[in-house]
XYZ file of C-alpha atoms in Angstrom:
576
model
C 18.116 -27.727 -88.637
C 15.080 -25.584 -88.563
C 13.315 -25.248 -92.265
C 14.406 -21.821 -94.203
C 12.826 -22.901 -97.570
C 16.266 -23.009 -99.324
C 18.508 -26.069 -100.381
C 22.106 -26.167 -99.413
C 24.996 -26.992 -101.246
C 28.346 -27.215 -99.427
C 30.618 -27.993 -102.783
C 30.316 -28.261 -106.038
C 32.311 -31.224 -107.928
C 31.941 -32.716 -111.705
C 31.492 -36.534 -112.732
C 31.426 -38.692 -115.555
C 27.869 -39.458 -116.628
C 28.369 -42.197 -119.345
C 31.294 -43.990 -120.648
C 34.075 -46.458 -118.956
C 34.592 -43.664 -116.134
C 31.080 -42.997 -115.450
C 30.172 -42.398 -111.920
C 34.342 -41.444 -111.047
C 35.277 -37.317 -110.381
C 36.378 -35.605 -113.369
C 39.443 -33.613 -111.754
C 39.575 -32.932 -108.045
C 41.060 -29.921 -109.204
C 37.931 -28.391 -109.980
C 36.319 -28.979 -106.437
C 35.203 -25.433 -105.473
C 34.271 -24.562 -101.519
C 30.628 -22.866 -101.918
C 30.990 -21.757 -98.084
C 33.182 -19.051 -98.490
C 32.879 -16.055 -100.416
C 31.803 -15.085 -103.711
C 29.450 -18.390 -102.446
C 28.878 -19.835 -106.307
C 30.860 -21.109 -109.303
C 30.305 -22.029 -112.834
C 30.817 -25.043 -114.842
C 29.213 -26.017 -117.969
C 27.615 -22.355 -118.598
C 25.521 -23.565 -115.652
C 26.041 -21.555 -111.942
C 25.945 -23.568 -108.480
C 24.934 -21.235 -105.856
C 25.916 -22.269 -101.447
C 21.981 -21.037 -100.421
C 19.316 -21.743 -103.200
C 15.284 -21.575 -103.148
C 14.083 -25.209 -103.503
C 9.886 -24.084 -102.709
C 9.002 -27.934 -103.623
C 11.652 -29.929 -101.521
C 11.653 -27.417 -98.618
C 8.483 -26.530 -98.420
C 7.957 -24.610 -95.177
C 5.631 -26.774 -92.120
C 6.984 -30.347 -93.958
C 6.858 -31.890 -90.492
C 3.771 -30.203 -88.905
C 1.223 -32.283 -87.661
C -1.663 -32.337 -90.813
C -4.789 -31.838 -90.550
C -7.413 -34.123 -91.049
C -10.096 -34.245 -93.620
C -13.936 -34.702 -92.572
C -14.712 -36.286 -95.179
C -19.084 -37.620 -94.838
C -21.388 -37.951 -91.832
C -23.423 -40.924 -90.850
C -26.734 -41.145 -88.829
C -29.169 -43.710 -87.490
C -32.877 -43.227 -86.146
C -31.809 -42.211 -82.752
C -30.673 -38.366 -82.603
C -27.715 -37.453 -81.753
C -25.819 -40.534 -82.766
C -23.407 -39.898 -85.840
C -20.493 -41.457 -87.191
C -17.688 -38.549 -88.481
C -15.705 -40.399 -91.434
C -12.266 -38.876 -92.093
C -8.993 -39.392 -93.450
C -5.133 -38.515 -92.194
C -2.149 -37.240 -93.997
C 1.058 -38.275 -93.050
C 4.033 -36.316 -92.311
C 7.207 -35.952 -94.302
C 8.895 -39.382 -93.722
C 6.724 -40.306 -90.937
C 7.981 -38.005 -88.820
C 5.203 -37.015 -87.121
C 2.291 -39.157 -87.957
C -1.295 -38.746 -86.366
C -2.094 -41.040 -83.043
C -5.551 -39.847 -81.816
C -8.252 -37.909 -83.651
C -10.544 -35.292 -81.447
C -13.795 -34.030 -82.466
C -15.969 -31.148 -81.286
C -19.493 -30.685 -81.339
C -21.966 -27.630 -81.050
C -24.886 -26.150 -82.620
C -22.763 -22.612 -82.843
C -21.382 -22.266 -85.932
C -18.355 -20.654 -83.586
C -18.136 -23.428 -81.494
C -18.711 -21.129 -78.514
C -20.386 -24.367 -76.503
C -19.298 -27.584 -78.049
C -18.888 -31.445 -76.773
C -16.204 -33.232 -77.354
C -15.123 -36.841 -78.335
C -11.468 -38.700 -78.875
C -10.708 -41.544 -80.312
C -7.229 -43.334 -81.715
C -6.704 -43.500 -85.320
C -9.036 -45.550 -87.405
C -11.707 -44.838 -90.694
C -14.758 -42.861 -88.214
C -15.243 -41.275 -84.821
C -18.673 -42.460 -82.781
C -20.189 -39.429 -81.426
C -23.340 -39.225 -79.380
C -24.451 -35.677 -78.500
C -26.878 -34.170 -76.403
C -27.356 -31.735 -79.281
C -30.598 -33.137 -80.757
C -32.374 -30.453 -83.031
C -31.961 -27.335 -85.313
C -28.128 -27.253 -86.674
C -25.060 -29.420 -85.350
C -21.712 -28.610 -86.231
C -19.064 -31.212 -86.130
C -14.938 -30.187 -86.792
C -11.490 -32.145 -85.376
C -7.678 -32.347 -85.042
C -5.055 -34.414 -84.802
C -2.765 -35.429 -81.812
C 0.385 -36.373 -83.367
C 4.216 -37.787 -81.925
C 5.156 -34.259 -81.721
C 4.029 -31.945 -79.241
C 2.096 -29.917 -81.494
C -1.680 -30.458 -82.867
C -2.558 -30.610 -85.993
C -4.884 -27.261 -86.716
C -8.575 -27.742 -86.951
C -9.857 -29.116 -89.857
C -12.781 -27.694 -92.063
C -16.133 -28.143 -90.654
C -19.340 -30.184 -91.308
C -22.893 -29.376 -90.662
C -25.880 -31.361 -90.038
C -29.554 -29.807 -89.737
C -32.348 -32.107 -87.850
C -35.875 -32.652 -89.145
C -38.762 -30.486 -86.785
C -40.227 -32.455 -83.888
C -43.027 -31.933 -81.945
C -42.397 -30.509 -78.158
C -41.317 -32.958 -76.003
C -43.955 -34.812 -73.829
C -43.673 -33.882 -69.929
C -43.645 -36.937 -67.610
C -43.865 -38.453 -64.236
C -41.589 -39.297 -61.941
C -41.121 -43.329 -61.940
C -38.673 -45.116 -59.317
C -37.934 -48.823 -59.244
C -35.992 -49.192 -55.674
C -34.590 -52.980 -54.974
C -33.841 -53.696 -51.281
C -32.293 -56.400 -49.615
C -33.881 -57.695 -46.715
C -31.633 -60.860 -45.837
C -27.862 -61.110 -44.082
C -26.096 -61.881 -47.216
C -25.293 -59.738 -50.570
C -27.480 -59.360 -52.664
C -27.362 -59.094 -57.385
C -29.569 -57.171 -59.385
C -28.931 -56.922 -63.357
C -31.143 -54.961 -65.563
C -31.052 -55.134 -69.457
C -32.348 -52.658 -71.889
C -31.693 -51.035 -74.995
C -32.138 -48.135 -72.607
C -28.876 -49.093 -70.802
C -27.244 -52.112 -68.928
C -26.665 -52.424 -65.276
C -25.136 -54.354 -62.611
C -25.922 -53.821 -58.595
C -24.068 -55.731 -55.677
C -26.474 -54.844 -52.984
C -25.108 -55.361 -49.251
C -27.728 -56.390 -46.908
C -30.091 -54.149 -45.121
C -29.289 -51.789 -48.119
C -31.078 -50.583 -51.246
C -30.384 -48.856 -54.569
C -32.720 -46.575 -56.658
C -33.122 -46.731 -60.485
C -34.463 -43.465 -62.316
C -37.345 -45.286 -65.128
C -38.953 -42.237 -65.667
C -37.369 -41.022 -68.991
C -35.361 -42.719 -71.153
C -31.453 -41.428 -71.480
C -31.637 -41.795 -75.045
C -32.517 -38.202 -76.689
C -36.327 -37.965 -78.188
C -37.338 -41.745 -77.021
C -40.026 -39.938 -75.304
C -41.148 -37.754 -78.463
C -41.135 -40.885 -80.575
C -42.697 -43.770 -78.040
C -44.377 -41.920 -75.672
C -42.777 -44.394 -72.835
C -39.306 -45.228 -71.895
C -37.860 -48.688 -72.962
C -38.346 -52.277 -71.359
C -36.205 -53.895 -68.478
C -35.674 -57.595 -68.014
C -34.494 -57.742 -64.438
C -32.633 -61.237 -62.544
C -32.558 -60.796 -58.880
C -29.819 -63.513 -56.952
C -28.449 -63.996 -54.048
C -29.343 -63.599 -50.123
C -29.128 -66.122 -47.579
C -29.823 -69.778 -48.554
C -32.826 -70.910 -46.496
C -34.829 -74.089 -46.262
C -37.759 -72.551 -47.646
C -36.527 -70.519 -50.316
C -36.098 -67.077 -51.070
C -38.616 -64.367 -52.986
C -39.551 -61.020 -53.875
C -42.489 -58.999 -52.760
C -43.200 -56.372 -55.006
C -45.277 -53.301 -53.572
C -46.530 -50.007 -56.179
C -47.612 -46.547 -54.688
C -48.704 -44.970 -57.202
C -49.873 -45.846 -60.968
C -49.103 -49.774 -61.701
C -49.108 -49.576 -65.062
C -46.031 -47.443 -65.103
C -44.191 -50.048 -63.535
C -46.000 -53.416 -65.024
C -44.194 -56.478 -64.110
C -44.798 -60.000 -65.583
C -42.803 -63.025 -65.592
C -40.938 -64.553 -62.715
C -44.371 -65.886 -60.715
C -45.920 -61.788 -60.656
C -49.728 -62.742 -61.829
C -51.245 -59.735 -60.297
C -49.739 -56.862 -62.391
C -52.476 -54.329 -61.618
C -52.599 -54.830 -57.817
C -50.372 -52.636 -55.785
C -48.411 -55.956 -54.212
C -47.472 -58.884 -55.506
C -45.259 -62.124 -54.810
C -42.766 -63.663 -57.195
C -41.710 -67.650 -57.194
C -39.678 -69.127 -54.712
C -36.025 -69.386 -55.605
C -32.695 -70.268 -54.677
C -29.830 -68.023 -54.170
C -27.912 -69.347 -56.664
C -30.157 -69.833 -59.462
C -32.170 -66.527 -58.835
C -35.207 -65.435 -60.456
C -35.571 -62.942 -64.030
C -38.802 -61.050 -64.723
C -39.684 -57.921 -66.653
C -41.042 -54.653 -66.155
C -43.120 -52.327 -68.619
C -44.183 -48.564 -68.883
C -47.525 -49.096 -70.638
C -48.676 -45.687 -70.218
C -46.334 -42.438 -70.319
C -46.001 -41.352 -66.536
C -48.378 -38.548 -65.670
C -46.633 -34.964 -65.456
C -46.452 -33.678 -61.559
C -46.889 -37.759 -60.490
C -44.215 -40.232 -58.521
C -44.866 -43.947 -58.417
C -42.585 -45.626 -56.521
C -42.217 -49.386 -57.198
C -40.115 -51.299 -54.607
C -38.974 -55.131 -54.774
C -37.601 -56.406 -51.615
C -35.656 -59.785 -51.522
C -37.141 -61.991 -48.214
C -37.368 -65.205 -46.675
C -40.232 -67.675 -46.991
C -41.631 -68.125 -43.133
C -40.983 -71.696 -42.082
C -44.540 -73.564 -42.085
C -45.602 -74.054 -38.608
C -44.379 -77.741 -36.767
C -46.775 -80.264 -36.913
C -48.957 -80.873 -34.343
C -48.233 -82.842 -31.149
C -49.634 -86.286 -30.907
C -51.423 -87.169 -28.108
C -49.796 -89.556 -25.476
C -50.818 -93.098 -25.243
C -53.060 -93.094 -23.086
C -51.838 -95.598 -19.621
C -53.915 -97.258 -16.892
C -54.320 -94.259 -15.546
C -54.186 -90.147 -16.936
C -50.863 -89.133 -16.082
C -49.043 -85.686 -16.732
C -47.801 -84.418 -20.053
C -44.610 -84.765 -21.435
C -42.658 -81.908 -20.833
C -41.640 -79.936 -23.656
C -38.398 -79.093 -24.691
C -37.679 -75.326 -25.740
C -35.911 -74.548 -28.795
C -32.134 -73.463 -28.574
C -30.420 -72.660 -31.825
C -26.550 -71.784 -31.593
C -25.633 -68.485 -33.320
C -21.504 -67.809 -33.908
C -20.417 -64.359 -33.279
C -17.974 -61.846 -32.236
C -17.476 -60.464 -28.937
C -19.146 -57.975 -28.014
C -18.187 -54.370 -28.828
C -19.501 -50.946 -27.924
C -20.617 -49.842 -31.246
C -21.225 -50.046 -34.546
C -18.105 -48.677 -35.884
C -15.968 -50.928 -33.932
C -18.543 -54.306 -34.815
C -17.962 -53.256 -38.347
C -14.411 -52.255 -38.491
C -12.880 -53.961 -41.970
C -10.287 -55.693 -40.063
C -10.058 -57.682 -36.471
C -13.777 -58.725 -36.476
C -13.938 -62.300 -35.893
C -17.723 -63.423 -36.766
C -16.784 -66.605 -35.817
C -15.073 -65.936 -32.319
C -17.305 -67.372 -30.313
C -20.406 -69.814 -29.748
C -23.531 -68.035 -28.111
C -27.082 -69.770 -27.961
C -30.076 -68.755 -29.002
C -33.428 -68.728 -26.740
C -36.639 -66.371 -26.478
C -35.170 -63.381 -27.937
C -32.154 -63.821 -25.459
C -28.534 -64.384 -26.456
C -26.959 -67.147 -23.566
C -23.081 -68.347 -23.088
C -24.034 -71.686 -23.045
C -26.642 -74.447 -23.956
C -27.209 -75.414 -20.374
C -27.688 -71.687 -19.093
C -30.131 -71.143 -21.845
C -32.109 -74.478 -20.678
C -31.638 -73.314 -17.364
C -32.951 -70.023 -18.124
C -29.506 -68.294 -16.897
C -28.694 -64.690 -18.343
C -25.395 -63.524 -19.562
C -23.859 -60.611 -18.509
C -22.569 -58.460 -21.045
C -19.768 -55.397 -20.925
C -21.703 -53.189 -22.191
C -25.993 -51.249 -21.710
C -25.676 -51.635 -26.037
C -23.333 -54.688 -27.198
C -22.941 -55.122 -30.814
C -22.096 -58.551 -32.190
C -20.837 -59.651 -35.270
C -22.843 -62.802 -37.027
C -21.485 -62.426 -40.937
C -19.023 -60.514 -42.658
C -22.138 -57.625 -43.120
C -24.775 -58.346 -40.458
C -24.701 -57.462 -36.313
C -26.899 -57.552 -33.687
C -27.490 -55.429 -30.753
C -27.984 -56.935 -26.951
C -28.563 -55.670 -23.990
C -26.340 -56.198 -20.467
C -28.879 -59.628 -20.110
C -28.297 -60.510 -23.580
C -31.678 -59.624 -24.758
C -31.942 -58.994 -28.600
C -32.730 -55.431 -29.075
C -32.420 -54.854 -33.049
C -30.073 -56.168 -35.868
C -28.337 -54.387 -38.504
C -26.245 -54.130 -41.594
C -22.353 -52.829 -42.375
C -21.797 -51.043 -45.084
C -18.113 -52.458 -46.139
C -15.670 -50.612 -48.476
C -15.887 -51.493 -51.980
C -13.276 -52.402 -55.015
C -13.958 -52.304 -58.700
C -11.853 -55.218 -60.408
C -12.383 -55.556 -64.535
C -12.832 -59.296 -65.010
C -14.751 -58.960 -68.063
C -11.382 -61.080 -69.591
C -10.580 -63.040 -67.015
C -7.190 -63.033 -64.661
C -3.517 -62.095 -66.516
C -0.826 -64.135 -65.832
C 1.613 -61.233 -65.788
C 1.706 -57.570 -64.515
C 2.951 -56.469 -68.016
C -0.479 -58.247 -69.670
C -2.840 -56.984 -67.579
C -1.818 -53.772 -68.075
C -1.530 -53.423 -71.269
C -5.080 -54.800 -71.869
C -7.406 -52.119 -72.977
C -9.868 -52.293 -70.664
C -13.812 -50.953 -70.983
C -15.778 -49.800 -67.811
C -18.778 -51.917 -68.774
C -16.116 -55.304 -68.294
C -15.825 -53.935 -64.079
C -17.284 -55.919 -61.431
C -18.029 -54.347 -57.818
C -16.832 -55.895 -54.784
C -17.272 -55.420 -51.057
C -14.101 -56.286 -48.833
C -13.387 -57.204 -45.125
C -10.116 -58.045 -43.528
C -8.891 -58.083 -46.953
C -10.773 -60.544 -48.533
C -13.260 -60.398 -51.207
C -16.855 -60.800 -49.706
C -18.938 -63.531 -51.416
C -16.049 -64.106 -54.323
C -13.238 -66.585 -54.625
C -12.003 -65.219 -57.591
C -7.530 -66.166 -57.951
C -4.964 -64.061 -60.067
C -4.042 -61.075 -61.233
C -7.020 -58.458 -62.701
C -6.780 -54.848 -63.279
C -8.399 -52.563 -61.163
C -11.626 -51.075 -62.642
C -11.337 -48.585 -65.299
C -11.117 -47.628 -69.127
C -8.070 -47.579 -70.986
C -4.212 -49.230 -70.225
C -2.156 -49.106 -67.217
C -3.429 -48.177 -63.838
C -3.039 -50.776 -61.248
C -3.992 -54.161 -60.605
C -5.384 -56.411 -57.516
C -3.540 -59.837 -57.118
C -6.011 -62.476 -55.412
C -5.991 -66.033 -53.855
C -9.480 -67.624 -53.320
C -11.057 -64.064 -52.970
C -8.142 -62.889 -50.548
C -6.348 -59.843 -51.846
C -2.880 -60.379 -51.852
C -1.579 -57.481 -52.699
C -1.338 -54.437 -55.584
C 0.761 -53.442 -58.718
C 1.719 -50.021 -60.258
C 1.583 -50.012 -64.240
C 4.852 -49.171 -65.111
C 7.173 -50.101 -62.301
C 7.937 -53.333 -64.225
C 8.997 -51.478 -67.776
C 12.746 -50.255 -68.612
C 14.261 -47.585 -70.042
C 15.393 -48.236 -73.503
C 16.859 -45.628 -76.947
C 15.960 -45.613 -80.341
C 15.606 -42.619 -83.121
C 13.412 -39.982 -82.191
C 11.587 -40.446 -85.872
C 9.842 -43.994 -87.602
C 11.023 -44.277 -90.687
C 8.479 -46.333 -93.129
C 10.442 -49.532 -95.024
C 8.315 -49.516 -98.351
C 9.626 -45.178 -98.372
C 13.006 -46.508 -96.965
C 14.471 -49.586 -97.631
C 17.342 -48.884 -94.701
C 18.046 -53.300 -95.956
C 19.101 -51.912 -99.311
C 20.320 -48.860 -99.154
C 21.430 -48.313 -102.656
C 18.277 -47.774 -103.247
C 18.190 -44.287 -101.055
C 18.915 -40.916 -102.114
C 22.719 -40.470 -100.320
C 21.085 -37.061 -99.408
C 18.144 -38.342 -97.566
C 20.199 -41.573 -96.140
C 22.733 -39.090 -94.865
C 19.398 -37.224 -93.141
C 18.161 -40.570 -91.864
C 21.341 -41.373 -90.366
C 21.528 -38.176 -88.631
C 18.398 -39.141 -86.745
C 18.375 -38.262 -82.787
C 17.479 -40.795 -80.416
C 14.457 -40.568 -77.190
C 13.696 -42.850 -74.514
C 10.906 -45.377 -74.700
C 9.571 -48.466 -72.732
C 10.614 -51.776 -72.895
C 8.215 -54.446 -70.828
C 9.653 -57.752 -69.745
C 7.792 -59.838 -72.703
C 10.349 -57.673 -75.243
C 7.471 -55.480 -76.675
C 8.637 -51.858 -76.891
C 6.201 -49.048 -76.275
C 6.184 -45.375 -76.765
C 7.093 -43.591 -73.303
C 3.968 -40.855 -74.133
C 1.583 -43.262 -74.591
C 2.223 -46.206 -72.164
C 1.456 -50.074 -73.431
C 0.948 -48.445 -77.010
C 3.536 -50.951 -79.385
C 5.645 -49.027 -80.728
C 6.161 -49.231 -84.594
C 1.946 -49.914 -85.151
C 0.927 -52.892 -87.217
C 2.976 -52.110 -90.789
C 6.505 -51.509 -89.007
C 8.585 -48.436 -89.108
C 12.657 -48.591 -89.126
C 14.166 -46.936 -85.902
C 18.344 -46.049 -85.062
C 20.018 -47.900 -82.356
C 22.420 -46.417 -79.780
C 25.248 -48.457 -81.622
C 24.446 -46.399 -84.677
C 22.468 -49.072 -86.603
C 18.753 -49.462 -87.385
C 16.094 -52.175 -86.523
C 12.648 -52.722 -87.883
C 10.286 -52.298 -85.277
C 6.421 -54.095 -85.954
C 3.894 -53.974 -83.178
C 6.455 -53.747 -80.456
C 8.822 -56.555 -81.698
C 12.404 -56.315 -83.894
C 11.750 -58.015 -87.061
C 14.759 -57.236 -88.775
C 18.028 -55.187 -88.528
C 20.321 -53.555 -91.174
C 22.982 -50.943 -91.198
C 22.608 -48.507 -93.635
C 24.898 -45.936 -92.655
């Protein structure tokens, strides 16, 4: 019933309040109606009234979602970063209780232009703002079980210290290439930011070092942060793998040490050999703030030590007489492929492309169907005036009609983010209730539904933030198939309202006003989730356990209640 501000009284009866007969009714003659007119009666000198004001027990908005208090601010040395601390008020009986907390912030008073930041319920909410001088304003709400918010709360304020005009700077691009057939890895680490490339081959990637992202680093530093780079992968070779780094511009800007570089100031430079595998970690510097209205470009390029050349011949034994030379043998190396195909979106098609097909050999710059034609010097004829063939899952090359190698060249496969920052799930109800972080997300290529350079096995959400979504089920890097968060939860009924058992002891319910039990037992029910492990979640915010970490009594559909902690029934009772 909605809330009028008055009590009602249906009857009006008298008991025995001490004495052998206290607690039993007086007469049951005396029982007076107070639904029907003249609506009161006396007893005692003392009148009983059907509809009466009760401003304290009925006080109008007792189940609105409150509003929070902002309660202190907290700040570090980097602007813009705060920390809001607040506290929640809870709702009468835990009706509607807060769930998520969402700030805004602006440097209008009004909040005509403001940025805003969520987070669940806890003691502060992180904030970092591109608002970084003058006056900030900071103010929030609550999200609550109901479908109302909370109204806004009252606002804080917090004014920044002067600074200087910002420095002006250069433009500064670190570009990493991959030269070789096979993927290539690039992480960088900074307290600038973190980041994780999967380069295919024949491609490259770009990184921005010409400011830092955090606000004012340039004001207070006068250069953006440090980056430890590690470079891995590309094609495992007999004579190792390294990377040639080349500067146009100002070298300083782009300073690298570490990792074999011993020429920093020279516009190239050679790192150590490496393997694939073990790869190779160096570091990079800005020692001198970028010059406004200049670009330096600084690329490093992953490539193949050249093979030293074969040692010398030695000189026949001389016979009785000078006879001829031994005739050399040319070199035929055996190459797998696919057959050919007209062009490159058919040669790199992510399914039906057999690198492996078939067995061509290798002489002169000429592709031949067998090792005797390419000893005998006889050409292949191929389909096509351009034939593309297939030699890895990324890598083609491109023959003529004679089988001459024109060119080579790289696919560029479709990708799939998979979080395994916590390893595989051994159920779809696990993995997507995990609370995942976008930083935890790995980048994968794919062809013909397999994972290219991974054998990862099991079950790992697909990349994201948050719970749910969907997830990726593998078998030695083969995708085997995909899951839909929430097709494996049921439909289940309990009260609409939590019910908190140090407030309500629903186990002993003596202990209960019979007015509010009588309320409590009233209680509707609403549908929530139930997952296959037995946890129970609320249906508006999936993989959330219902009940939180205290426990909060809930009514059955058999009329009953259960205690409900974390998602589990710890208890029952039947109060009613």
């Amino acid at each position: 019933m909605a809330n009028t501000g008055y009590q009602i009284s249906p009857t009006v009866r008298q008991y025995f309040t001490s004495g052998p007969n206290s607690g039993s009714v007086v007469t049951a003659s005396f029982d007076v109606d107070l639904t029907v007119s003249p609506f009161s009666a006396s007893l005692d000198n003392e009148d009983y009234f059907y509809r009466s004001f009760d401003p304290i027990d009925c006080e109008p908005g007792f189940e609105d979602c409150q509003v929070p208090l902002l309660t202190s601010l907290n700040t570090g040395s980097r602007r813009g970063r705060f920390a809001i601390n607040y506290v929640t008020a809870s709702s009468y009986m835990g009706s509607n209780d807060p769930l998520a907390i969402t700030a805004s912030v602006s440097n209008d008073p009004n909040f005509g232009t403001s940025e805003i930041f969520s987070a669940s319920i806890g003691s502060l909410i992180p904030v970092t703002t591109s608002f970084v001088s003058g006056t900030v304003y900071f103010k929030a709400f609550a999200s609550c079980s109901g479908p109302d918010q909370s109204p806004d709360s009252s606002p804080l304020s917090f004014t920044y210290d002067l600074l200087p005009p910002p420095l002006s700077a250069g433009s500064v691009n670190i570009v990493f290439k991959n030269n070789l057939s096979s993927a290539m890895e690039v992480q960088i680490r900074s307290t600038r930011g973190n980041a994780d490339y999967k380069i295919a081959a024949g491609n490259s990637i770009t990184y921005d070092y010409s400011t830092s992202p955090d606000p004012g680093a340039w004001t207070s530093t006068g250069r953006s942060e440090d980056l430890t780079v590690t470079i891995k992968g590309g094609s495992r070779s007999a004579y190792g793998n390294f990377v040639q780094r080349t500067t146009t511009g100002i070298e300083k800007e782009s300073y690298t040490t570490g990792g074999g570089y011993d020429s920093p100031n020279a516009n190239s430079d050679n790192s150590s050999t490496f393997t694939p595998d073990k790869g190779i970690t160096f570091n990079i510097r800005q020692l001198v703030l970028p010059k406004n209205g200049t670009i330096t470009n600084t690329t490093f390029t992953l490539l193949t030590n050249t093979p030293p050349p074969p040692p010398p011949t030695p000189e026949p034994d001389p016979g009785p007489a000078p006879g001829p030379p031994p005739a050399s043998t040319p070199y035929v190396q055996t190459v797998f492929g696919s057959t050919p195909n007209s062009n490159e979106n058919s040669v790199c098609a992510t399914t039906g492309v057999n690198y492996r097909e078939k067995t061509y050999f290798r002489k002169n710059g000429y592709l031949y169907n067998s090792r005797s034609d390419a000893l005998d010097n006889t050409k292949a004829t191929f389909p096509n005036v351009k034939n593309y063939i297939l030699t890895s899952p990324t890598v083609y090359l491109i023959v003529n009609e004679k089988g001459y190698i024109q060119n080579r060249g790289g696919c560029a496969l479709p990708t799939i983010s998979i979080y395994t920052f916590r390893g595989s799930f051994s159920d779809q109800e696990s993995a997507c209730s995990r609370n995942a972080t976008s930083g935890g997300s790995q980048i994968f290529s794919y062809k013909d539904n397999r994972l290219v350079g991974s054998s990862l096995s099991g079950r790992y959400p697909l990349g994201g933030s948050g719970r749910g979504g969907r997830n990726v089920i593998l078998s030695a890097g083969s995708i085997i198939g995909y899951e839909t968060c929430g097709s494996e939860l049921s439909n289940v009924s309990y009260g609409s309202s939590g019910y908190s058992p140090s407030s309500y002891p629903l186990d002993s319910p003596s202990n209960i006003n019979p007015k509010t039990l009588s309320r409590i037992c009233s209680n509707s029910l609403t549908t929530y989730k139930l997952g296959p492990s037995g946890t129970i979640y609320y249906a508006s915010s999936p993989y959330v356990p219902l009940g939180g970490g205290v426990g909060r009594w809930f009514k059955t559909t058999s009329g009953g209640f259960v205690l409900i902690q974390s998602g589990r029934i710890i208890n029952t009772a039947s109060p009613c």
